[in-house]
mmCIF file of C-alpha atoms in Angstrom:
data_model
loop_
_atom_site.group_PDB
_atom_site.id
_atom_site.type_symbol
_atom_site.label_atom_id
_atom_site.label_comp_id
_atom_site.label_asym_id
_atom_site.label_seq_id
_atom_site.Cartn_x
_atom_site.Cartn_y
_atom_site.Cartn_z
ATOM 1 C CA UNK A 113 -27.083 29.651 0.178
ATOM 2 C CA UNK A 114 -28.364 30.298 4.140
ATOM 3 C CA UNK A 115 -25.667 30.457 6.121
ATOM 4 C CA UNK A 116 -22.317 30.761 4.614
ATOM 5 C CA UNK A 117 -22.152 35.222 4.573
ATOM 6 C CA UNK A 118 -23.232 35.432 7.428
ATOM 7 C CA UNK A 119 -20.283 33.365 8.937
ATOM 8 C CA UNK A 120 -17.859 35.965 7.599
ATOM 9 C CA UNK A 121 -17.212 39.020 9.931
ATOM 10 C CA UNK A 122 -17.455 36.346 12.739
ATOM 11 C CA UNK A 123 -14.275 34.514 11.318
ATOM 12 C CA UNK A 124 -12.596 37.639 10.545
ATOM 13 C CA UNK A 125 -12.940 38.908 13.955
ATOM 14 C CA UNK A 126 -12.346 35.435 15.174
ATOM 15 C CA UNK A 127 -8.833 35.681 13.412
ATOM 16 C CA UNK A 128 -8.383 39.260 14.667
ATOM 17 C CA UNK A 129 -8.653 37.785 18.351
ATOM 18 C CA UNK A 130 -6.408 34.832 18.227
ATOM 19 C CA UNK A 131 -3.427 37.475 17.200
ATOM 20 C CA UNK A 132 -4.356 38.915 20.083
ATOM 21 C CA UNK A 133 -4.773 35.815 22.513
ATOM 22 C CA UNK A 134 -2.221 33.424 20.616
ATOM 23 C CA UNK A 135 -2.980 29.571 20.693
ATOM 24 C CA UNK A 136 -0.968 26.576 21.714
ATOM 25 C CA UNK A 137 -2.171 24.122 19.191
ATOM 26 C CA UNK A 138 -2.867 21.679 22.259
ATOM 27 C CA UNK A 139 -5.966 19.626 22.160
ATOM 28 C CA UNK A 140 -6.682 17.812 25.377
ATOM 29 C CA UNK A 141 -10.089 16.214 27.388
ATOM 30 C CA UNK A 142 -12.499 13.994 26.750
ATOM 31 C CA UNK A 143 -13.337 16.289 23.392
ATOM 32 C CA UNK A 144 -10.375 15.712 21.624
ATOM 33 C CA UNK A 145 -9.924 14.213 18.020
ATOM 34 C CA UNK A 146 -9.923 10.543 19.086
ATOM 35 C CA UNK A 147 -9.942 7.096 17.304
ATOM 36 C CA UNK A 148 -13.372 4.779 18.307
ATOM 37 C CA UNK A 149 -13.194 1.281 16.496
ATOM 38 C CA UNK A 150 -16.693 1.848 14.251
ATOM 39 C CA UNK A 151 -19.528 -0.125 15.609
ATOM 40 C CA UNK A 152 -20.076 -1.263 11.531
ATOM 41 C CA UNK A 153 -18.602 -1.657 8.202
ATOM 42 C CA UNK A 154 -18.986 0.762 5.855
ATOM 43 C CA UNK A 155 -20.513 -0.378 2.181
ATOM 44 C CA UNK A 156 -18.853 2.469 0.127
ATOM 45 C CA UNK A 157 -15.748 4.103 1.569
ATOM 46 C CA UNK A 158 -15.291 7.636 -0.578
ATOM 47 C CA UNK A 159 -11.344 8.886 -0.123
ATOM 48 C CA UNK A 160 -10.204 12.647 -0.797
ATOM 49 C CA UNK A 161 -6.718 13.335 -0.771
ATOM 50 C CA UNK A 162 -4.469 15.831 0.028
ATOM 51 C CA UNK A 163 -3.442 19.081 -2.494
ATOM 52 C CA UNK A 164 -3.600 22.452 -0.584
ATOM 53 C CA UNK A 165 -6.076 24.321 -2.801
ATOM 54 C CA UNK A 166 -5.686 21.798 -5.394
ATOM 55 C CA UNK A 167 -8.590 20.520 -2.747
ATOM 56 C CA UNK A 168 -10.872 22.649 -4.236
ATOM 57 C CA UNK A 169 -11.366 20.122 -6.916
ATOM 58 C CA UNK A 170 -12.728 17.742 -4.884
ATOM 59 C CA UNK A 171 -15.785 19.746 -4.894
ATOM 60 C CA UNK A 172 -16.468 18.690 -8.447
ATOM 61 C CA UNK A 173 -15.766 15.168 -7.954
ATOM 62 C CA UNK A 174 -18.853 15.477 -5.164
ATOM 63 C CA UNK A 175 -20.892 17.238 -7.804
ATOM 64 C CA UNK A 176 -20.885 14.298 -10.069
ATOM 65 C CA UNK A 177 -21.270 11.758 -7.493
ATOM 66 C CA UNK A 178 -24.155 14.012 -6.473
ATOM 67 C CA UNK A 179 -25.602 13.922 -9.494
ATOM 68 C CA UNK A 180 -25.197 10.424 -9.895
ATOM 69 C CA UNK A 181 -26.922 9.429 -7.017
ATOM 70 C CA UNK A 182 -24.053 7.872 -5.061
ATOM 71 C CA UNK A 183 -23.320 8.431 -1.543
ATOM 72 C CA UNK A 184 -20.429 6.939 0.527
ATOM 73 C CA UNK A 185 -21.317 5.631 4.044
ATOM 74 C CA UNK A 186 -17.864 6.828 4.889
ATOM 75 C CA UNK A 187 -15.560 9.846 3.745
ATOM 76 C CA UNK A 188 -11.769 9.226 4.584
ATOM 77 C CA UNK A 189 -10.072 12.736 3.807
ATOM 78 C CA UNK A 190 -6.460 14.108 3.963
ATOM 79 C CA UNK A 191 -5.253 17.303 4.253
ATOM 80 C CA UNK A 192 -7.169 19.625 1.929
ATOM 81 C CA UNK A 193 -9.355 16.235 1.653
ATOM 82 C CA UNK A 194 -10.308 16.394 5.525
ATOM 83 C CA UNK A 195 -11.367 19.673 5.343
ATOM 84 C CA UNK A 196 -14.150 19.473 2.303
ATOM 85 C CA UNK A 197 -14.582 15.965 3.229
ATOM 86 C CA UNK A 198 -15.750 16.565 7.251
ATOM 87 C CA UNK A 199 -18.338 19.761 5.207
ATOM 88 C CA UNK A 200 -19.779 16.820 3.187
ATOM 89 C CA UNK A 201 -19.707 14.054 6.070
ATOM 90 C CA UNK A 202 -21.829 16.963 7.716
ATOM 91 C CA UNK A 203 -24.530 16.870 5.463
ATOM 92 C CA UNK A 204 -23.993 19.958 3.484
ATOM 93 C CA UNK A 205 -24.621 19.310 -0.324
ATOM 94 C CA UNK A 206 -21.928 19.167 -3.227
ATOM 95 C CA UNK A 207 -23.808 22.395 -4.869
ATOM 96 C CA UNK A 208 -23.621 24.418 -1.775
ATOM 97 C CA UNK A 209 -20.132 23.468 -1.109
ATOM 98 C CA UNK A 210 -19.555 24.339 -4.502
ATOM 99 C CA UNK A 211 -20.992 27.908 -3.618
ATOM 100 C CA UNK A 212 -19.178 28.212 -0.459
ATOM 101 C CA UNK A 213 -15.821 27.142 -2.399
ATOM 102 C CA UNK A 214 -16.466 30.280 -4.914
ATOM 103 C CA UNK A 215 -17.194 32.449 -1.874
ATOM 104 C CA UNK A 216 -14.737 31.660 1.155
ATOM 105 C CA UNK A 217 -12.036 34.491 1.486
ATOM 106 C CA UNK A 218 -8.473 32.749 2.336
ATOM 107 C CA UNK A 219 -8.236 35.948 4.318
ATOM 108 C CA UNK A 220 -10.096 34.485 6.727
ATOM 109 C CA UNK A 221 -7.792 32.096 7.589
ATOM 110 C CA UNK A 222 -4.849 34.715 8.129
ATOM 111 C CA UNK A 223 -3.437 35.052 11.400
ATOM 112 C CA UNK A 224 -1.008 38.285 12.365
ATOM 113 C CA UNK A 225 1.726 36.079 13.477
ATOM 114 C CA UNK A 226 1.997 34.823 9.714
ATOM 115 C CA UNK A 227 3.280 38.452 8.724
ATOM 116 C CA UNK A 228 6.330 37.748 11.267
ATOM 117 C CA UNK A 229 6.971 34.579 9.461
ATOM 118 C CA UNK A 230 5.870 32.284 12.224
ATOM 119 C CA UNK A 231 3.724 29.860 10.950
ATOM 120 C CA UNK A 232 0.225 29.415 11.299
ATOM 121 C CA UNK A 233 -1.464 28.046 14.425
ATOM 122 C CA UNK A 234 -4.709 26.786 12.480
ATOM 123 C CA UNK A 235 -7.324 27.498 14.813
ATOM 124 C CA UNK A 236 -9.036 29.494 12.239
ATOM 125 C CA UNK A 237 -9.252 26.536 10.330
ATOM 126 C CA UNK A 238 -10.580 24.836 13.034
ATOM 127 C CA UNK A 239 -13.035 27.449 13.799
ATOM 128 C CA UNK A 240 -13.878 27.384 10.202
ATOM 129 C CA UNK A 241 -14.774 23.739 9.893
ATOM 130 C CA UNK A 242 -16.589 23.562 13.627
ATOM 131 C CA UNK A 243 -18.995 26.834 12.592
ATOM 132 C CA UNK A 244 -20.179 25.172 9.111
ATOM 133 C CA UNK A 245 -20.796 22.101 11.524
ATOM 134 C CA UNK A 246 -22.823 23.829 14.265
ATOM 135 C CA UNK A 247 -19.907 22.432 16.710
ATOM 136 C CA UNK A 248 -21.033 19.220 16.222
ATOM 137 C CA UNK A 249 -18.559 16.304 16.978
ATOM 138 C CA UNK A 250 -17.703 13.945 14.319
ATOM 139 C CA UNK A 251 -19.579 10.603 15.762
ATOM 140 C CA UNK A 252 -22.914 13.299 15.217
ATOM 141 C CA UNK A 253 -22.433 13.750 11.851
ATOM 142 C CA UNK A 254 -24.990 11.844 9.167
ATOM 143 C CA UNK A 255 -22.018 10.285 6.864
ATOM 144 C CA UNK A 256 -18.816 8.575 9.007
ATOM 145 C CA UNK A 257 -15.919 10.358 8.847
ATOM 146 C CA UNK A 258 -12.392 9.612 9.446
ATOM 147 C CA UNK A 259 -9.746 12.414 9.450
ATOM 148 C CA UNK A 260 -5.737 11.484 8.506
ATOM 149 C CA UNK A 261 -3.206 13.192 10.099
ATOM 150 C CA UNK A 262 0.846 11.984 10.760
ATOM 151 C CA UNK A 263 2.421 11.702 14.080
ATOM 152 C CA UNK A 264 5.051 14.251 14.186
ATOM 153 C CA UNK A 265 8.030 12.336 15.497
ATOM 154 C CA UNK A 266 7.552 8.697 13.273
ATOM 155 C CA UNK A 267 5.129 10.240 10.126
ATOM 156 C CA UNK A 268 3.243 6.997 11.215
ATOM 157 C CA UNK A 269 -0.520 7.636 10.363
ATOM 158 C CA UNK A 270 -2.734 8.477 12.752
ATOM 159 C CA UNK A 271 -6.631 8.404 12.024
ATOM 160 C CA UNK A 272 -9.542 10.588 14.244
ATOM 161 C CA UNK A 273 -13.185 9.654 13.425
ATOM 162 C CA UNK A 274 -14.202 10.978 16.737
ATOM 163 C CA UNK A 275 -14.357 13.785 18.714
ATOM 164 C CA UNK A 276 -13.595 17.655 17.677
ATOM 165 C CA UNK A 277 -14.330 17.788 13.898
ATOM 166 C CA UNK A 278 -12.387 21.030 13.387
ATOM 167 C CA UNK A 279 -9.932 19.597 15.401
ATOM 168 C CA UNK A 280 -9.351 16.532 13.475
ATOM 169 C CA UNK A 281 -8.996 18.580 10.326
ATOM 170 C CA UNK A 282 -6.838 21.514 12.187
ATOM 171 C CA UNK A 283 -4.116 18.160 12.194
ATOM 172 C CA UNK A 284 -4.738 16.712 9.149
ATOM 173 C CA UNK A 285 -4.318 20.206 7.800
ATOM 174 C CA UNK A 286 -0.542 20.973 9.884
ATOM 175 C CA UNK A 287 1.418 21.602 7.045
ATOM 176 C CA UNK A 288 5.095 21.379 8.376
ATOM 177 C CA UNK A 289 6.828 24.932 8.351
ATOM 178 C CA UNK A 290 3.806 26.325 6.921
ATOM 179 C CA UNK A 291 1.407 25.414 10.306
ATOM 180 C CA UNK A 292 2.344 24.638 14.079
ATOM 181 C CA UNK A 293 2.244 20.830 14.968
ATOM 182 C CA UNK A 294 -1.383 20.205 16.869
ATOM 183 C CA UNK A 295 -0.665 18.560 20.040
ATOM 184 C CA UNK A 296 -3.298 15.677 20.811
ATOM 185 C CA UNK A 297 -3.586 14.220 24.170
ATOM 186 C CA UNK A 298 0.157 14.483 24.368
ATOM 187 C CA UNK A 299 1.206 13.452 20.956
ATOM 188 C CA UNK A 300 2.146 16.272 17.981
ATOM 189 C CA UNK A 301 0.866 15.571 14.627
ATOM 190 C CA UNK A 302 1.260 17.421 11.015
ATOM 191 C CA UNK A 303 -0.107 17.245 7.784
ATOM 192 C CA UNK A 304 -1.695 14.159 6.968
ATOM 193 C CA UNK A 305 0.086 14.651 3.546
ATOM 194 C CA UNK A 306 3.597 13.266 5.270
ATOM 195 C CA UNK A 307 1.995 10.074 5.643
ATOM 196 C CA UNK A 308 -1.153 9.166 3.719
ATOM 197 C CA UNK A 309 -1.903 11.614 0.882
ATOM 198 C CA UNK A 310 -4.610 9.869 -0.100
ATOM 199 C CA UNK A 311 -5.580 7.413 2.196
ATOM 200 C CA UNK A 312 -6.522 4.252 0.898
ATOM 201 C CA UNK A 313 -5.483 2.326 3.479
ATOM 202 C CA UNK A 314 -7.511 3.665 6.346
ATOM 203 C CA UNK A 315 -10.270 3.763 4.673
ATOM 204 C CA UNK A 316 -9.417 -0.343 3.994
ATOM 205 C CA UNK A 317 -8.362 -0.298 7.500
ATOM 206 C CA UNK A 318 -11.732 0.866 8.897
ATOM 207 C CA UNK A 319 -13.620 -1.633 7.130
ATOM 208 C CA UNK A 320 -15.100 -0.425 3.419
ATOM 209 C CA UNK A 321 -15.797 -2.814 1.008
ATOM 210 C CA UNK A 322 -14.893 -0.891 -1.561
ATOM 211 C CA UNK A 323 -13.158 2.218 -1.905
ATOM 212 C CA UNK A 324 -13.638 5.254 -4.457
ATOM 213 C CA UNK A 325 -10.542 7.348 -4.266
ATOM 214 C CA UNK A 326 -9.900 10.991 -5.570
ATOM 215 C CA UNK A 327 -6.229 11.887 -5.997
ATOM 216 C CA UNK A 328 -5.796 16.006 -6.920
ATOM 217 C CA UNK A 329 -2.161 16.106 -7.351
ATOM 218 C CA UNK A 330 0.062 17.127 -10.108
ATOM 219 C CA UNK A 331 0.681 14.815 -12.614
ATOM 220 C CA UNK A 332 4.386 14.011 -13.515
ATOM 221 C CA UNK A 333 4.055 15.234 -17.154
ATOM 222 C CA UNK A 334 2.440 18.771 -16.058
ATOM 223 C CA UNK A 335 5.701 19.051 -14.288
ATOM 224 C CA UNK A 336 6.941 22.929 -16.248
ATOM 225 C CA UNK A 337 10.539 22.054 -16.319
ATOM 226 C CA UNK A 338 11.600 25.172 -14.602
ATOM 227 C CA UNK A 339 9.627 23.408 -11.579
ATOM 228 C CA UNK A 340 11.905 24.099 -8.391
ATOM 229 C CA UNK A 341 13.712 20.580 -7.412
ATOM 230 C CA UNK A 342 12.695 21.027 -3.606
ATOM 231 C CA UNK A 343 8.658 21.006 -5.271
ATOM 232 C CA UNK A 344 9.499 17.928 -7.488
ATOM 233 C CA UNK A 345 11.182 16.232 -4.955
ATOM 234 C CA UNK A 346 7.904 16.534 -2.985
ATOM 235 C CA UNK A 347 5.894 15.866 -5.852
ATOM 236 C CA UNK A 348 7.984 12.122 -6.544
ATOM 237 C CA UNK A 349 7.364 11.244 -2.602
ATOM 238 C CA UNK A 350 3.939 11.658 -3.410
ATOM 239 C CA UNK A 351 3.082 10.237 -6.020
ATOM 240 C CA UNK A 352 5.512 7.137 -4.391
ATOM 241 C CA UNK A 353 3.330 6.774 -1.493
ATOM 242 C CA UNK A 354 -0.271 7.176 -3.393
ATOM 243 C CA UNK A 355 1.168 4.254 -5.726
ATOM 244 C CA UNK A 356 2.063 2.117 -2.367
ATOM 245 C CA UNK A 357 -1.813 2.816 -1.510
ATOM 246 C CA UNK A 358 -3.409 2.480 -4.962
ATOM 247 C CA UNK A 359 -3.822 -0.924 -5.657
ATOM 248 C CA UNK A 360 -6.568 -0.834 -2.306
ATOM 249 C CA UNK A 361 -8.528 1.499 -4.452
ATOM 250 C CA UNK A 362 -11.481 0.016 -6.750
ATOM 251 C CA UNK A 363 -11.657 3.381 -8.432
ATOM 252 C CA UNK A 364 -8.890 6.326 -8.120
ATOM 253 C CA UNK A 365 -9.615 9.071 -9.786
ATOM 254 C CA UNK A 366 -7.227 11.803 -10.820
ATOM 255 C CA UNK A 367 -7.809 14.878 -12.912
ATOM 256 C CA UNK A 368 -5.213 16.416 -14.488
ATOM 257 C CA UNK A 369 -6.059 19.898 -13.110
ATOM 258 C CA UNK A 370 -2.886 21.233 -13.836
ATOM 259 C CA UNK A 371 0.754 21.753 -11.958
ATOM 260 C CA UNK A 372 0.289 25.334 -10.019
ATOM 261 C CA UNK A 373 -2.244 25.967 -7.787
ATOM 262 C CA UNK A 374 -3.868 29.126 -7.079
ATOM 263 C CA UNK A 375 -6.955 31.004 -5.315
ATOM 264 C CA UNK A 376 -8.768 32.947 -7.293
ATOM 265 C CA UNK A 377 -12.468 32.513 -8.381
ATOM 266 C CA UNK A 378 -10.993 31.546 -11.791
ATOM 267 C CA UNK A 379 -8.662 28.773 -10.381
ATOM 268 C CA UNK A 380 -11.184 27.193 -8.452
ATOM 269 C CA UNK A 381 -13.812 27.100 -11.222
ATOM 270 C CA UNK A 382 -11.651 26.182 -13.273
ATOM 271 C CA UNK A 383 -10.163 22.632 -11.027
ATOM 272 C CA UNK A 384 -13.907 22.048 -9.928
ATOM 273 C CA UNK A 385 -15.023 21.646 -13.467
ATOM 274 C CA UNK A 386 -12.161 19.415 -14.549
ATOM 275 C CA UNK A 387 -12.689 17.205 -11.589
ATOM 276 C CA UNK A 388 -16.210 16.980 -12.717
ATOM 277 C CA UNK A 389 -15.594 16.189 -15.992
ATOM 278 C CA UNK A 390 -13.307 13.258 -15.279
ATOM 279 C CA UNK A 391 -15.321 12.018 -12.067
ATOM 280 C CA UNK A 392 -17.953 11.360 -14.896
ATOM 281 C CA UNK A 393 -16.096 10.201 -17.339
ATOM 282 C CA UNK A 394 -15.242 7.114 -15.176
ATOM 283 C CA UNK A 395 -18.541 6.856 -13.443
ATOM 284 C CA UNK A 396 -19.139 3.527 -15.337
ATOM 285 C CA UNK A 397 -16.252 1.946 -12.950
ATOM 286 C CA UNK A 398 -17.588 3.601 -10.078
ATOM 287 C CA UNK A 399 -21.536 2.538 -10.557
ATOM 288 C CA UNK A 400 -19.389 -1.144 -11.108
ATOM 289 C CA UNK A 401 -17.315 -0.774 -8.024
ATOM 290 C CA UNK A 402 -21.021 0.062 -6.203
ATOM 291 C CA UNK A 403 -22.716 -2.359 -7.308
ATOM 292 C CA UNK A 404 -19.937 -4.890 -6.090
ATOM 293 C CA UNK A 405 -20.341 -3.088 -2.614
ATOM 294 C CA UNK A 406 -23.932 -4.727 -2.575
ATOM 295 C CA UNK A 407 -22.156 -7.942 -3.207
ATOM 296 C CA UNK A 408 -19.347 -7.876 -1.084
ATOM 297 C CA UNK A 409 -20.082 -9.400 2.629
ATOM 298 C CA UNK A 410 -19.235 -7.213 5.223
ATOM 299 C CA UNK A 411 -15.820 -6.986 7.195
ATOM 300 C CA UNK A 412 -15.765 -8.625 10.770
ATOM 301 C CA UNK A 413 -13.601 -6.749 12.456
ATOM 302 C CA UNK A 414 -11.795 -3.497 11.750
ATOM 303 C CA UNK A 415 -8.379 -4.206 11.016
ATOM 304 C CA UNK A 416 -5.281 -2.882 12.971
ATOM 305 C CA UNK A 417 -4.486 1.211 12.504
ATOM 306 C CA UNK A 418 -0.555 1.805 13.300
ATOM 307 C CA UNK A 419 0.194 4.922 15.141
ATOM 308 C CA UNK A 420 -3.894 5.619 15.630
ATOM 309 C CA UNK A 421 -4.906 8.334 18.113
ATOM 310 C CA UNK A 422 -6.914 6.731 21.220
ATOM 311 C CA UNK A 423 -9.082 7.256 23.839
#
């Protein structure tokens, strides 16, 4: 796979300097994640959700799409969905994400500040996503993309489908406690998760006529009943606001890949090839919920996005 090694030592030494130089998380000027209404309405709307590295999965959700033949005219991604869905939006193909996925280091996202218990300020992330994209802004990439972050002070959602790519994703991807807020053109925003974990709705929102959705969360009765509360709490607000979004979905798919999430090369074949599995096993609904797309008349205007990030 051309490319992805030779990326390495730069991000390592690209990690090694912001420890050095520090970053402010603030995101300003005319290149700045930013929300354009789109000029047209996309057919198929493909939506990746949120999960951490539960996101590897989505990887084998692409592969049977892939293999299908099907490919969205927009990707709508959350959180751990954001970041594999602005590497597909790009153009790069479910098998060599699939590679990259068994081959990225999380090392290379470390920053020194992390060992002081400070959290993360993400620009390797953004780094990360910008280099596989050959810094190209997310109106120049060959599949739409929309990235979901929440506003900081409301958890209103907030969706970017222009400007910096890594950016976008660098906020989608602001964990709370875990990563610094990203400051955009004045306004913070966190983890897209707080909001929208898999987001439906702005993919709705922005126009699709129908929506294929891929939720990687835990299922309720993986749940190990020594599961801390604080992590079930989570889980229930969730799972509460992917049911409020649901019903906007002609297709959700979600494979049972488990409760705890991991990093190893086992892990992540592991989640990919469930996702796979069940991705396939409901393709018949999904070729149906395509087929409708060709059907379905077009939106005529883009319909209103609460708390969106503007020009």
């Amino acid at each position: 796979m051309p490319g992805w090694r030779r990326w390495s030592g730069a991000l390592v030494a690209g990690v090694a300097l912001l420890a050095c130089t520090g970053d402010d998380g603030r995101l300003e000027g005319d290149g700045a994640p930013r929300f354009e209404a789109p000029a047209h309405a996309p057919r198929l709307a493909l939506v990746l959700g949120s999960g951490g590295p539960r996101g590897f999965a989505h990887v084998g959700a692409l592969l049977a799409l892939e293999d299908a033949g099907i490919r969205p005219d927009l990707v709508v991604g959350s959180s751990a969905g954001a970041l594999v869905g602005a590497l597909f939006a790009a153009g790069i193909p479910a098998r060599d994400l699939e590679a990259l996925a068994q081959e990225v280091n999380v090392l290379e996202f470390f920053e020194w500040r992390m060992a002081t218990g400070r959290p993360a300020s993400g620009r390797a992330l953004q780094d990360f996503v910008n280099r596989h994209l050959d810094g190209r802004p997310i109106e120049r990439l060959p599949i739409a993309f929309a990235a979901v972050a929440a506003r900081q002070d409301t958890r209103e959602i907030a969706v970017f489908n222009a400007g910096d790519a890594g950016g976008a994703v660098r906020a989608s991807s602001a964990s709370p406690g875990q990563f610094e807020p990203v400051r955009i053109r004045g306004a913070a925003f966190v983890d897209g998760d707080e909001a929208s974990p898999v987001p439906i709705a702005a993919a709705r929102a922005l126009g699709a006529r129908v929506v294929v959705a891929v939720d990687v969360s835990a299922h309720a009765a993986s749940t190990p009943e020594r599961a801390p509360r604080e992590w079930v709490r989570k889980d229930e607000r969730r799972a509460a606001r992917v049911r409020a979004e649901a019903p906007g979905a002609d297709v959700l798919v979600h494979p049972d890949i488990g409760y705890y999430a991991g990093h190893d090369a086992d892990y992540r074949r592991r989640v990919i090839a469930i996702a796979r599995r069940e991705t396939e096993r409901r393709m018949p609904e999904i070729r149906a919920a395509v087929a409708r797309a060709d059907l379905a008349q077009p939106s005529a205007t883009v319909s209103s996005l609460p708390g969106v990030a503007t020009r």
